[in-house]
Coordinates of C-alpha atoms in Angstrom, one line a residue:
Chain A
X1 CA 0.0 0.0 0.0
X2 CA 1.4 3.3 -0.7
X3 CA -1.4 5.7 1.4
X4 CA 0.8 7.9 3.7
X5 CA -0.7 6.7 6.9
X6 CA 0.7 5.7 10.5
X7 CA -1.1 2.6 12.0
X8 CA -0.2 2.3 15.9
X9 CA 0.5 -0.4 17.5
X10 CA 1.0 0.2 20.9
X11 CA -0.3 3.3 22.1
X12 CA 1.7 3.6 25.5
X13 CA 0.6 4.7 28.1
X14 CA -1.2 8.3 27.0
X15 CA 0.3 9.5 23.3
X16 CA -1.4 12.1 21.9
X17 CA -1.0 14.3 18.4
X18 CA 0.0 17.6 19.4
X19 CA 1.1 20.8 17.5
X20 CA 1.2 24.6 18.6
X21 CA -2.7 24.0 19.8
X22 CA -5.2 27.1 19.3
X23 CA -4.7 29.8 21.2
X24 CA -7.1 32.8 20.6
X25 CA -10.2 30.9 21.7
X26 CA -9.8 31.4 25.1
X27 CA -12.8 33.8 25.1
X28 CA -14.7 30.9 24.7
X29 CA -13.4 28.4 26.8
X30 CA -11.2 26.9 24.4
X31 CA -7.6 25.9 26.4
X32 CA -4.6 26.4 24.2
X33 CA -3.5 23.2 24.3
X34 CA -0.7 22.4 22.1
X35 CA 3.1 20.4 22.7
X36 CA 4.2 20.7 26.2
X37 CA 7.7 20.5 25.2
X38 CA 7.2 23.0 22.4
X39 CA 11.0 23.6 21.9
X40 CA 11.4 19.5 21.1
X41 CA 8.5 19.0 18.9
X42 CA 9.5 22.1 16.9
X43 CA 13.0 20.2 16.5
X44 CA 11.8 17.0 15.7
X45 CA 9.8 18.4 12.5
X46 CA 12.8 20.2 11.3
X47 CA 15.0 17.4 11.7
X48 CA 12.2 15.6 9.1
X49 CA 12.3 18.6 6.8
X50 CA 8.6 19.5 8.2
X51 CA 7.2 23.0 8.8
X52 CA 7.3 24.0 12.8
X53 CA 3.7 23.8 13.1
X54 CA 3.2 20.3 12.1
X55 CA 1.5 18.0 14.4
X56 CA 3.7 15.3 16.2
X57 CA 3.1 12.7 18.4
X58 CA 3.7 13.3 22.3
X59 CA 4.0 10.3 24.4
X60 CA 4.0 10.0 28.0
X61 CA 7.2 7.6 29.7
X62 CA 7.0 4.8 28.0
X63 CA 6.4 5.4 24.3
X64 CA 4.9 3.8 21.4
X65 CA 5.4 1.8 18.3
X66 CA 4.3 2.7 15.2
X67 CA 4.4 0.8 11.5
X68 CA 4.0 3.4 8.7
X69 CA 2.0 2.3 5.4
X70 CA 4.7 4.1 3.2
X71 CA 8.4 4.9 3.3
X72 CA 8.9 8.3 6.0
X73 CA 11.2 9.7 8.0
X74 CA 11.4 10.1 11.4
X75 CA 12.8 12.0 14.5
X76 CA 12.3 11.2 17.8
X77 CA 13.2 13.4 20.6
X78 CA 12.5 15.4 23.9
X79 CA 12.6 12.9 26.5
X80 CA 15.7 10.0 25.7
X81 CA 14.6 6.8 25.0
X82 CA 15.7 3.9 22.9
X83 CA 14.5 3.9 19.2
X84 CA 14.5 1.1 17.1
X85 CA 13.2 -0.3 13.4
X86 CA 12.2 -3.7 12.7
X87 CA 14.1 -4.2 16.3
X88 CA 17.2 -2.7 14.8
X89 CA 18.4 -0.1 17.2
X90 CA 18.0 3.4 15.3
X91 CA 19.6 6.8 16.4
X92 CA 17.3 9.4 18.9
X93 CA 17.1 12.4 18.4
X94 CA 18.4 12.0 14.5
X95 CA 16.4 11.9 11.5
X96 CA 15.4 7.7 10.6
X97 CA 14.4 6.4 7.2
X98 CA 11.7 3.6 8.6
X99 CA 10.6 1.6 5.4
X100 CA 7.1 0.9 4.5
X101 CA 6.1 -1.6 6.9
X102 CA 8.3 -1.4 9.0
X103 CA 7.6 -1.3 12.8
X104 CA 9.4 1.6 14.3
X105 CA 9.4 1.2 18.3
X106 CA 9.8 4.5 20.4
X107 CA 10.8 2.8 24.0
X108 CA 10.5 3.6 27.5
X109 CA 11.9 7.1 28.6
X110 CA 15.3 6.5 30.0
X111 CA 14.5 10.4 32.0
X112 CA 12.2 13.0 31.0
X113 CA 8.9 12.3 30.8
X114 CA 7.5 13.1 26.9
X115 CA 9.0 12.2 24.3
X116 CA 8.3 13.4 20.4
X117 CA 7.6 11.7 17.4
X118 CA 8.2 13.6 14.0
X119 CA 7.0 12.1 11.0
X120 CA 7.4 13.7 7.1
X121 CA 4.5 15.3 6.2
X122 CA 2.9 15.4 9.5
X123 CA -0.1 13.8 11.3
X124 CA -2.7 14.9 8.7
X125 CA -6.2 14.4 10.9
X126 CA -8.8 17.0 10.5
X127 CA -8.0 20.1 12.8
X128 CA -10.5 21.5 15.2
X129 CA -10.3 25.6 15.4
X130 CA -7.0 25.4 13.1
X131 CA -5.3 22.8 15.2
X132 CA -5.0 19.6 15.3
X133 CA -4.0 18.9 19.2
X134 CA -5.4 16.6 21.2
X135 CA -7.1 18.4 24.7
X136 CA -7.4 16.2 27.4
X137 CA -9.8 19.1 29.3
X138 CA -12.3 20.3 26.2
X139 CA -11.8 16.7 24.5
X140 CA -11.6 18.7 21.2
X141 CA -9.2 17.1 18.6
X142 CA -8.5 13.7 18.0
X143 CA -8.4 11.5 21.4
X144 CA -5.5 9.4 22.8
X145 CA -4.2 7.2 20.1
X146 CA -5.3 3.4 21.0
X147 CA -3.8 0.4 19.2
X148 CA -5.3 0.5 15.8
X149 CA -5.6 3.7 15.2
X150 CA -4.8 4.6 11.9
X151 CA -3.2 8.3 11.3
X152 CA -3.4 9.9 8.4
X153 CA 0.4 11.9 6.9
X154 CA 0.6 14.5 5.1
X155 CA 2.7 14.8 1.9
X156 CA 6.4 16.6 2.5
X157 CA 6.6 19.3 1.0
X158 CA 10.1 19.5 0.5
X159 CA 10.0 23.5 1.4
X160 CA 11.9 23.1 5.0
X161 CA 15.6 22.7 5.3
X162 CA 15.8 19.1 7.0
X163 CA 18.5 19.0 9.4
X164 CA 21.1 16.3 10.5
X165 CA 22.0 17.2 14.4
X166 CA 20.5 19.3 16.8
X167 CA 21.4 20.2 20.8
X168 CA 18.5 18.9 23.1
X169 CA 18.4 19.7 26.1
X170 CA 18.9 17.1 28.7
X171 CA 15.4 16.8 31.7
X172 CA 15.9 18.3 34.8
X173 CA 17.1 17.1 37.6
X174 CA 15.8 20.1 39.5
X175 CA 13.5 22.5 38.3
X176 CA 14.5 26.4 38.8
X177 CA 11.8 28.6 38.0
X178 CA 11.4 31.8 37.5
X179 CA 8.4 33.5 38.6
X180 CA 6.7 37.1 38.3
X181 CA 5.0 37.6 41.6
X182 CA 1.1 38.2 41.2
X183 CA -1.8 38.8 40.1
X184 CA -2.9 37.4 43.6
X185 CA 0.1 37.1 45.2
X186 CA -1.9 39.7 48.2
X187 CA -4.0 36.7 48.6
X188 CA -1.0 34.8 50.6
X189 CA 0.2 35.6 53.9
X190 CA 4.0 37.2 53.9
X191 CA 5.3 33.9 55.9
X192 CA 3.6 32.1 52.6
X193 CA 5.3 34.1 49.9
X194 CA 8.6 33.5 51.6
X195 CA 7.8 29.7 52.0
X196 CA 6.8 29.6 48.5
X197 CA 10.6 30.8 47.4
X198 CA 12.6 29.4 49.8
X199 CA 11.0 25.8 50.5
X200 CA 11.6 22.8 48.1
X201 CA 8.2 21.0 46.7
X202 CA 8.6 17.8 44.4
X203 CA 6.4 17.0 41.6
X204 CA 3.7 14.9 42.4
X205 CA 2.3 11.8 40.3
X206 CA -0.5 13.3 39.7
X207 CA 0.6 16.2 37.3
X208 CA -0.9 15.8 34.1
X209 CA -1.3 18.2 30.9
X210 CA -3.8 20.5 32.3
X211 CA -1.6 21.0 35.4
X212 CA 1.6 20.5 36.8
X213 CA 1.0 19.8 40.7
X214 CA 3.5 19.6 43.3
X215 CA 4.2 18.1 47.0
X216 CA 5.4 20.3 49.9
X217 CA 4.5 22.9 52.5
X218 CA 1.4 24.2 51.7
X219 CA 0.9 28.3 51.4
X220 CA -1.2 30.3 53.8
X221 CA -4.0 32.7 52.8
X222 CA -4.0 36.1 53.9
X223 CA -7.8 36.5 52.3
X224 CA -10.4 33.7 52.8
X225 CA -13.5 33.8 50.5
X226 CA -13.7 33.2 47.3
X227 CA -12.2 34.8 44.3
X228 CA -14.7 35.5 41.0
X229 CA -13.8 33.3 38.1
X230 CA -10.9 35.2 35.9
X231 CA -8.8 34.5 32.9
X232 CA -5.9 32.4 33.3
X233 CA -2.9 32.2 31.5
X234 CA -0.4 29.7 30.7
X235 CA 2.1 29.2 33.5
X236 CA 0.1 30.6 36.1
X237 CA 0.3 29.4 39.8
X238 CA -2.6 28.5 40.9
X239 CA -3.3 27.6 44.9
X240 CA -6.4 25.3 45.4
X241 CA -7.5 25.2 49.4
X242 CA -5.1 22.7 50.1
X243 CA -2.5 24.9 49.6
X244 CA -0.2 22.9 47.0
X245 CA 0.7 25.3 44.0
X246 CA -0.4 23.8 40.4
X247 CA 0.8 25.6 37.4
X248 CA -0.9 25.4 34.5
X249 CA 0.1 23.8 31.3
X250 CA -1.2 23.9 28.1
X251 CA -4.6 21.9 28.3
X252 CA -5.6 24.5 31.6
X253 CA -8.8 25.8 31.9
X254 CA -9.3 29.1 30.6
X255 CA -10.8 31.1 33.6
X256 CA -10.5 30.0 37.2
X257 CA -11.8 31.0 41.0
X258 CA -8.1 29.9 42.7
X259 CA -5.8 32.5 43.6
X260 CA -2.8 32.9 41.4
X261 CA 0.1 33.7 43.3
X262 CA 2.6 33.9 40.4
X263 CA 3.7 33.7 36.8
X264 CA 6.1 31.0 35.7
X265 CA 8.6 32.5 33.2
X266 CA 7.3 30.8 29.6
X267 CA 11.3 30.2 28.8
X268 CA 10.7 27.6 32.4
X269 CA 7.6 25.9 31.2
X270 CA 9.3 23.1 28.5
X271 CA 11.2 21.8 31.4
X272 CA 8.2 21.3 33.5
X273 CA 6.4 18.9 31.2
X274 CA 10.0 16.7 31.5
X275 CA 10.1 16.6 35.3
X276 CA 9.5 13.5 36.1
X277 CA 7.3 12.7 39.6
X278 CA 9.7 13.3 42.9
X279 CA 11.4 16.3 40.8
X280 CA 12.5 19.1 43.1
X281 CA 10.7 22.4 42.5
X282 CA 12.3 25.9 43.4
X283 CA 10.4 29.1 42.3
X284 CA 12.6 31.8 42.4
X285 CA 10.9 35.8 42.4
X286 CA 12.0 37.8 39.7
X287 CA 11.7 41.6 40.2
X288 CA 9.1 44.1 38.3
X289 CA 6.8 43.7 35.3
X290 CA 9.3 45.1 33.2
X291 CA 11.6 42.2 33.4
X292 CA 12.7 41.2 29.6
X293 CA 15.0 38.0 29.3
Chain B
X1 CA -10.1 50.1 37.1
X2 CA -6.7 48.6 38.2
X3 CA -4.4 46.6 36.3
X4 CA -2.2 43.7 37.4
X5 CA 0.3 42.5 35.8
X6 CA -0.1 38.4 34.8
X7 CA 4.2 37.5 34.1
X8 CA 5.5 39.8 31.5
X9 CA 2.8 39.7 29.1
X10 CA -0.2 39.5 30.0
X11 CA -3.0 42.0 32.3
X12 CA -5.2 41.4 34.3
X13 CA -7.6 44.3 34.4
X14 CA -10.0 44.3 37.5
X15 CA -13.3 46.3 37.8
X16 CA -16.4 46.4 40.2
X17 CA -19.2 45.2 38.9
X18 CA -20.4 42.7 35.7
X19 CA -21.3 45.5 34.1
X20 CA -18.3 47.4 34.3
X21 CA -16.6 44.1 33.2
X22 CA -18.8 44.0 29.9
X23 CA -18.3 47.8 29.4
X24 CA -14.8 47.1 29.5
X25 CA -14.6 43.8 27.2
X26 CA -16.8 46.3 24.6
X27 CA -14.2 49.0 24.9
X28 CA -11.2 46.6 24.5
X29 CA -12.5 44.5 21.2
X30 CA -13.0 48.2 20.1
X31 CA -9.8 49.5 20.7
X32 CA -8.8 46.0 18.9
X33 CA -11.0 46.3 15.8
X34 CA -9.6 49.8 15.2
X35 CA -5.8 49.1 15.4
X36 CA -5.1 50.4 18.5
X37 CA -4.5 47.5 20.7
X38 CA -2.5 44.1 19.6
X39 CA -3.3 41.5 22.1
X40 CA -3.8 37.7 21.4
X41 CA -6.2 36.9 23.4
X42 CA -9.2 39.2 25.3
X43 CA -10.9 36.6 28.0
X44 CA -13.7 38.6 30.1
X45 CA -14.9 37.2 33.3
X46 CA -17.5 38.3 36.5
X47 CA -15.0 41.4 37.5
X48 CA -12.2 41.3 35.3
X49 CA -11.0 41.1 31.4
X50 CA -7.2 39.4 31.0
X51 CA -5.4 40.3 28.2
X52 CA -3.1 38.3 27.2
X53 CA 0.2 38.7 24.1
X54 CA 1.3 42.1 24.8
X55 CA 4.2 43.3 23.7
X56 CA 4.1 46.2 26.2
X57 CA 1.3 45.5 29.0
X58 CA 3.2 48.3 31.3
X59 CA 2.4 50.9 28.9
X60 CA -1.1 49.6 28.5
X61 CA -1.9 49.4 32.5
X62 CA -0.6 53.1 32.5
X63 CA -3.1 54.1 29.8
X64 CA -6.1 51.8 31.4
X65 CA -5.1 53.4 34.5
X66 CA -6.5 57.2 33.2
X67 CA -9.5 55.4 31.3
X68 CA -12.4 56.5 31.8
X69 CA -14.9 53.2 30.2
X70 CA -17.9 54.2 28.3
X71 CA -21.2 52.7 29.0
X72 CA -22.1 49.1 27.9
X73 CA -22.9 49.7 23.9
X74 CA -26.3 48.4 23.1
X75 CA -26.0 45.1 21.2
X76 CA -24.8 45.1 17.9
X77 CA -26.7 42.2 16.5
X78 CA -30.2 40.4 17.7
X79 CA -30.9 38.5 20.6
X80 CA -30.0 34.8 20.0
X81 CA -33.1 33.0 20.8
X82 CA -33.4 29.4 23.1
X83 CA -36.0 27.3 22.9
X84 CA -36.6 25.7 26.7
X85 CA -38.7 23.4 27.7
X86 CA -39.5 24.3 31.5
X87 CA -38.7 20.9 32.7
X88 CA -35.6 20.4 35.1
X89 CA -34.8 18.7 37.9
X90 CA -34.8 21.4 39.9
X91 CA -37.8 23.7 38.4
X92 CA -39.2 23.2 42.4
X93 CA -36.7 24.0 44.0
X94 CA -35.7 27.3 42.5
X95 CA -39.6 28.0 42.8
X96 CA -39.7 27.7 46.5
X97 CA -36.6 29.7 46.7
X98 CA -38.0 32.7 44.5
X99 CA -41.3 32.1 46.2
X100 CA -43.0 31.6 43.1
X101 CA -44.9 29.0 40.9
X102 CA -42.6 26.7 38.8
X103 CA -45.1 28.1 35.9
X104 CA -43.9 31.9 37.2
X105 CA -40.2 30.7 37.1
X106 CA -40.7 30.1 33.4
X107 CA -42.3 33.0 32.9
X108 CA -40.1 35.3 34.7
X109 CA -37.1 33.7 33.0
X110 CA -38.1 33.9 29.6
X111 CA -39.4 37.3 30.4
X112 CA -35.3 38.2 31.0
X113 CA -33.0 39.9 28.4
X114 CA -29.6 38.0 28.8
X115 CA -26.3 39.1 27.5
X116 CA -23.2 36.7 28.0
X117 CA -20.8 37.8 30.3
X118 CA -18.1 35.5 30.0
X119 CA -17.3 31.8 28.5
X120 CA -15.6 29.2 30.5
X121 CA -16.0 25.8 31.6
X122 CA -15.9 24.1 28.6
X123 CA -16.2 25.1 25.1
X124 CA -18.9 27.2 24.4
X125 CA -20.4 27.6 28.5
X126 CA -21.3 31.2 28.3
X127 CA -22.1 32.5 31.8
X128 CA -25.6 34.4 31.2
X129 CA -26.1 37.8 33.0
X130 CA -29.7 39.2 32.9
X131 CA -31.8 38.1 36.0
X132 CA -32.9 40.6 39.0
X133 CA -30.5 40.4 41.6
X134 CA -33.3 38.6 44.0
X135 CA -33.3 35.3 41.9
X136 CA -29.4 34.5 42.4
X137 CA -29.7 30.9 43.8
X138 CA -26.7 28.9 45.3
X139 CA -24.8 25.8 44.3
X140 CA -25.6 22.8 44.5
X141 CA -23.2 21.6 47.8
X142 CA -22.7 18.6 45.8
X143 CA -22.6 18.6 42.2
X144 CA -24.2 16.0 39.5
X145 CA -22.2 13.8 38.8
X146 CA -23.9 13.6 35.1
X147 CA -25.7 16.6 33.8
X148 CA -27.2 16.5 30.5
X149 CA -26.1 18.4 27.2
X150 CA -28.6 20.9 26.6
X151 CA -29.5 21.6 30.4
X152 CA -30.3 25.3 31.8
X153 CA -29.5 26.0 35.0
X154 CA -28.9 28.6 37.3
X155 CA -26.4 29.2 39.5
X156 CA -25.5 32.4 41.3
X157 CA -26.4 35.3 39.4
X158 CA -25.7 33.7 36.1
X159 CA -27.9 31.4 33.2
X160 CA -26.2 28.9 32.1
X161 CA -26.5 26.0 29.3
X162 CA -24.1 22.9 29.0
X163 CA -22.8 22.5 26.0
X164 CA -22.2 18.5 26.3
X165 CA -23.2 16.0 29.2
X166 CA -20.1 16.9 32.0
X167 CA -20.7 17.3 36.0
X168 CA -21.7 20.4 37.3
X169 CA -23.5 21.7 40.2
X170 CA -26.5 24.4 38.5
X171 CA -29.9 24.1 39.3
X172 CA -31.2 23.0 36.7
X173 CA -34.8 24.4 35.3
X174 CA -35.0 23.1 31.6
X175 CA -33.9 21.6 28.4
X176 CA -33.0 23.2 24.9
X177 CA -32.2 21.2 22.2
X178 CA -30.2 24.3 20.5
X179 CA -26.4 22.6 20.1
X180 CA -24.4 25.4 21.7
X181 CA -21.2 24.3 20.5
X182 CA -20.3 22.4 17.1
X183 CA -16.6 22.9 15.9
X184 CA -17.5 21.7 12.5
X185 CA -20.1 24.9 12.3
X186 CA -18.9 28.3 11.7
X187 CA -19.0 29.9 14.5
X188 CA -18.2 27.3 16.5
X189 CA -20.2 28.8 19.6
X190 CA -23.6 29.6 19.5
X191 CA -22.9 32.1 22.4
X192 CA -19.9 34.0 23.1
X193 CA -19.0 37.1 25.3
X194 CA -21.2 40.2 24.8
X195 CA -24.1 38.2 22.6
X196 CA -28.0 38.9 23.6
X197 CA -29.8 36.2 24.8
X198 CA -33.6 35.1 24.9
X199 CA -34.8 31.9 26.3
X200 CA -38.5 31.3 24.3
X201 CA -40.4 28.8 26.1
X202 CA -41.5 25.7 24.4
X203 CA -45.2 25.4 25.1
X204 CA -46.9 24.2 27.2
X205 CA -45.4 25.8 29.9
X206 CA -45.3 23.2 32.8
X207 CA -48.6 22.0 34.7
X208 CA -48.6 19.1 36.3
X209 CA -47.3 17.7 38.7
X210 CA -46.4 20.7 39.9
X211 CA -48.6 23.2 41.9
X212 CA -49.7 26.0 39.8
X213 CA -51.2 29.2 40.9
X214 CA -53.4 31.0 38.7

């Protein structure tokens, strides 16, 4: 058969088809959605010659495997993990020829927690509002791939400069990150806003792409009550009551009623969706609004 | 007004009141349609609009800051219409609590000239703003677990219709079977920020087996 197509055959354990998801829509409830690790999915379709919006394949720690109905190439990158083709170990991270066919097999993450699949031509399903991200909180776009799935590729256009090596960079061990203080950070006791920078919290097993939750002292209001729903953006702080900060990744909801207590830098966020559960967590205050990095 | 900075690109402007929060969102897609204001997204909610994609929000909250808002505009196009059926769960309930018939719930509702306020929730939610003050009605403590696509409900001061079966805690009056949200249509939503709203009731309003005063 010669259709461009991807049939999987292992899903993993959540792999979804991700690009750079559809942000002005938040006026309507629509999340952004979108790669989490935007930096490595943008890599992975130029190491397949594809354009930096196409849509890739996002898996979640233990990867996938895939058999293509025609000859492509692919990249796989973001979080390390062993590749192979027909069981023949392949290169990560490196454009692969994988023959009509063939089964490519995208392996356990070896650190990080997402990694990306690149295919020429791109995963071709129907887009919803000009993307064609899955979102795990609307449910718009396609759902979680399950085995037997059958994706349709788009044809390679042959207009993007295909590269042969490019720097990834390697999951934290830590995650530092920079935050702008606010919009609610007067919602938090002072004793809070100094536990919030100087204690550690860990990434908790239950972070998922709407939200990346964590584990540790839990912050004090200085208001109680209830704050009227109000848009959100991405990388915003969020305490729920049990005091636990969540920022929010790209499948958050659009307006909210927690506090926000700060801003995570949006240079910070790709290493957040590669922290795996346990991670350390240090926010670090960066002065003024004017800030520019 | 005050503006607070959201990171380094993004504002979160806070107001008083749902009406001052509509007068702004008008102001804003104004200021937008005429060239004056770059801004990727505009996301109204009960006393705030967040915009978010500046280049320069400082500048901006400096400018918002001396802004005086004009009044809400009158709507630009005609009321979207709902068909309801009078028919929920909860039709009782919110009677007892207004002190009214279930028929005069119906009545009063559809009597009401909505306008939504904001969208959130899910796709296409549009929180409804339009109903006396008196009539706001709490929360259900705990929410359904399963409410169905197409149900009103009320919950606080705002109308409400869900868009797809999901949990949720409104007190629910009635049914439509208008779809609120289709991504294959163009416009997507039925309702978005700033659209008038009717509800038209689908006769007969409701009799039995509820007590009806003439």
């Amino acid at each position: 058969m010669t259709d461009r197509a991807l049939v999987v055959v292992r899903p993993g354990a959540l792999t979804t088809v991700q690009d750079r998801g559809r942000p002005g829509h938040a006026h309507l409830g629509v999340p952004r959605s979108g790669a989490l690790d935007a930096p490595a999915a943008a890599l992975m379709n130029r190491l397949v010659g594809n354009p930096p919006g196409a849509a890739v394949l996002e898996t979640t720690l233990d990867g996938c495997d895939l058999r293509p109905r025609s000859a492509v190439t692919v990249a796989v990158g973001g979080a390390p993990c062993p590749v192979s083709v027909n069981g023949r170990p392949a290169p990560w991270g490196a454009p692969v020829h994988v023959p009509a066919g063939a089964l490519l097999s995208v392996g356990k993450a070896v650190s990080g927690v997402r990694t990306y699949v690149a295919v020429s031509g791109g995963v071709a399903v129907d887009p919803v509002l000009g993307s064609r991200s899955t979102d795990l909180l609307s449910g718009l776009g396609p759902p979680p791939l399950t085995a037997g799935t059958v994706l349709p590729l788009g044809r390679p256009d042959g207009t993007h400069a295909r590269v042969d090596v490019v720097p990834q960079p390697s999951p934290p061990t830590e995650l530092v990150l920079r935050v702008t203080p606010g919009p609610r950070d007067d919602w938090f006791t002072a004793a809070a806003l100094r536990t919030f920078t100087t204690r550690t919290y860990r990434v908790s097993a239950s972070s998922n792409r709407i939200g990346l939750r964590t584990e540790g002292p839990a912050l004090e209001r200085a208001v109680d009550g209830e704050l009227p729903s109000e848009g959100m953006v991405l990388g915003a702080i969020q305490v729920p009551p049990d005091g636990r900060p969540v920022i929010f990744l790209a499948d958050h909801p659009t307006t909210g009623g927690y506090p926000v207590i700060a801003v995570v830098h949006p240079k910070d966020l790709p290493a957040t969706a590669q922290a795996t559960p346990g991670t350390p967590v240090h926010f670090t205050f960066v002065s003024g609004r004017n800030d520019r990095f | 007004m005050r503006a607070l900075p959201v990171g380094d690109r993004a504002l979160l402007v806070e107001v008083s009141s749902d009406e001052e929060a509509q007068a702004l969102h008008a102001e804003l897609l104004r200021r937008r349609a005429a060239g004056s204001l770059r801004v990727r997204e505009i996301v109204p909610a009960a006393r705030t609009v967040l915009l978010d994609g500046l280049d320069e929000p400082g500048r901006l909250a400096a400018q918002l800051s001396d802004a005086r808002l004009p009044p809400v505009p009158p709507p630009a196009k005609d009321a979207v219409e709902i068909p309801v059926r009078y028919d929920g769960p909860d039709l009782a309930d919110v009677a007892e609590r207004w002190g009214v018939s279930p028929r005069e719930v119906a009545r009063i509702h559809a009597a009401a000239a909505f306008r939504v306020a904001f969208c959130g929730f899910a796709p296409g939610f549009g929180y409804l703003t339009g109903l006396p003050a008196r009539y706001a009605v709490p929360r259900h403590a705990t929410p359904r677990t399963a409410v169905p696509a197409g149900s009103v409900g009320l919950a606080g001061p705002y109308t409400g219709v869900y868009p797809r079966s999901s949990p949720g805690g409104w007190r629910l009056i009635g049914t439509t079977d208008a779809v609120l949200w289709d991504h294959t249509r163009e416009p997507a939503a039925l309702l978005s920020p700033g659209t008038p709203v009717r509800f038209v009731p689908v006769d007969p309003l409701p009799v039995a087996p509820f007590p009806v005063d003439s």
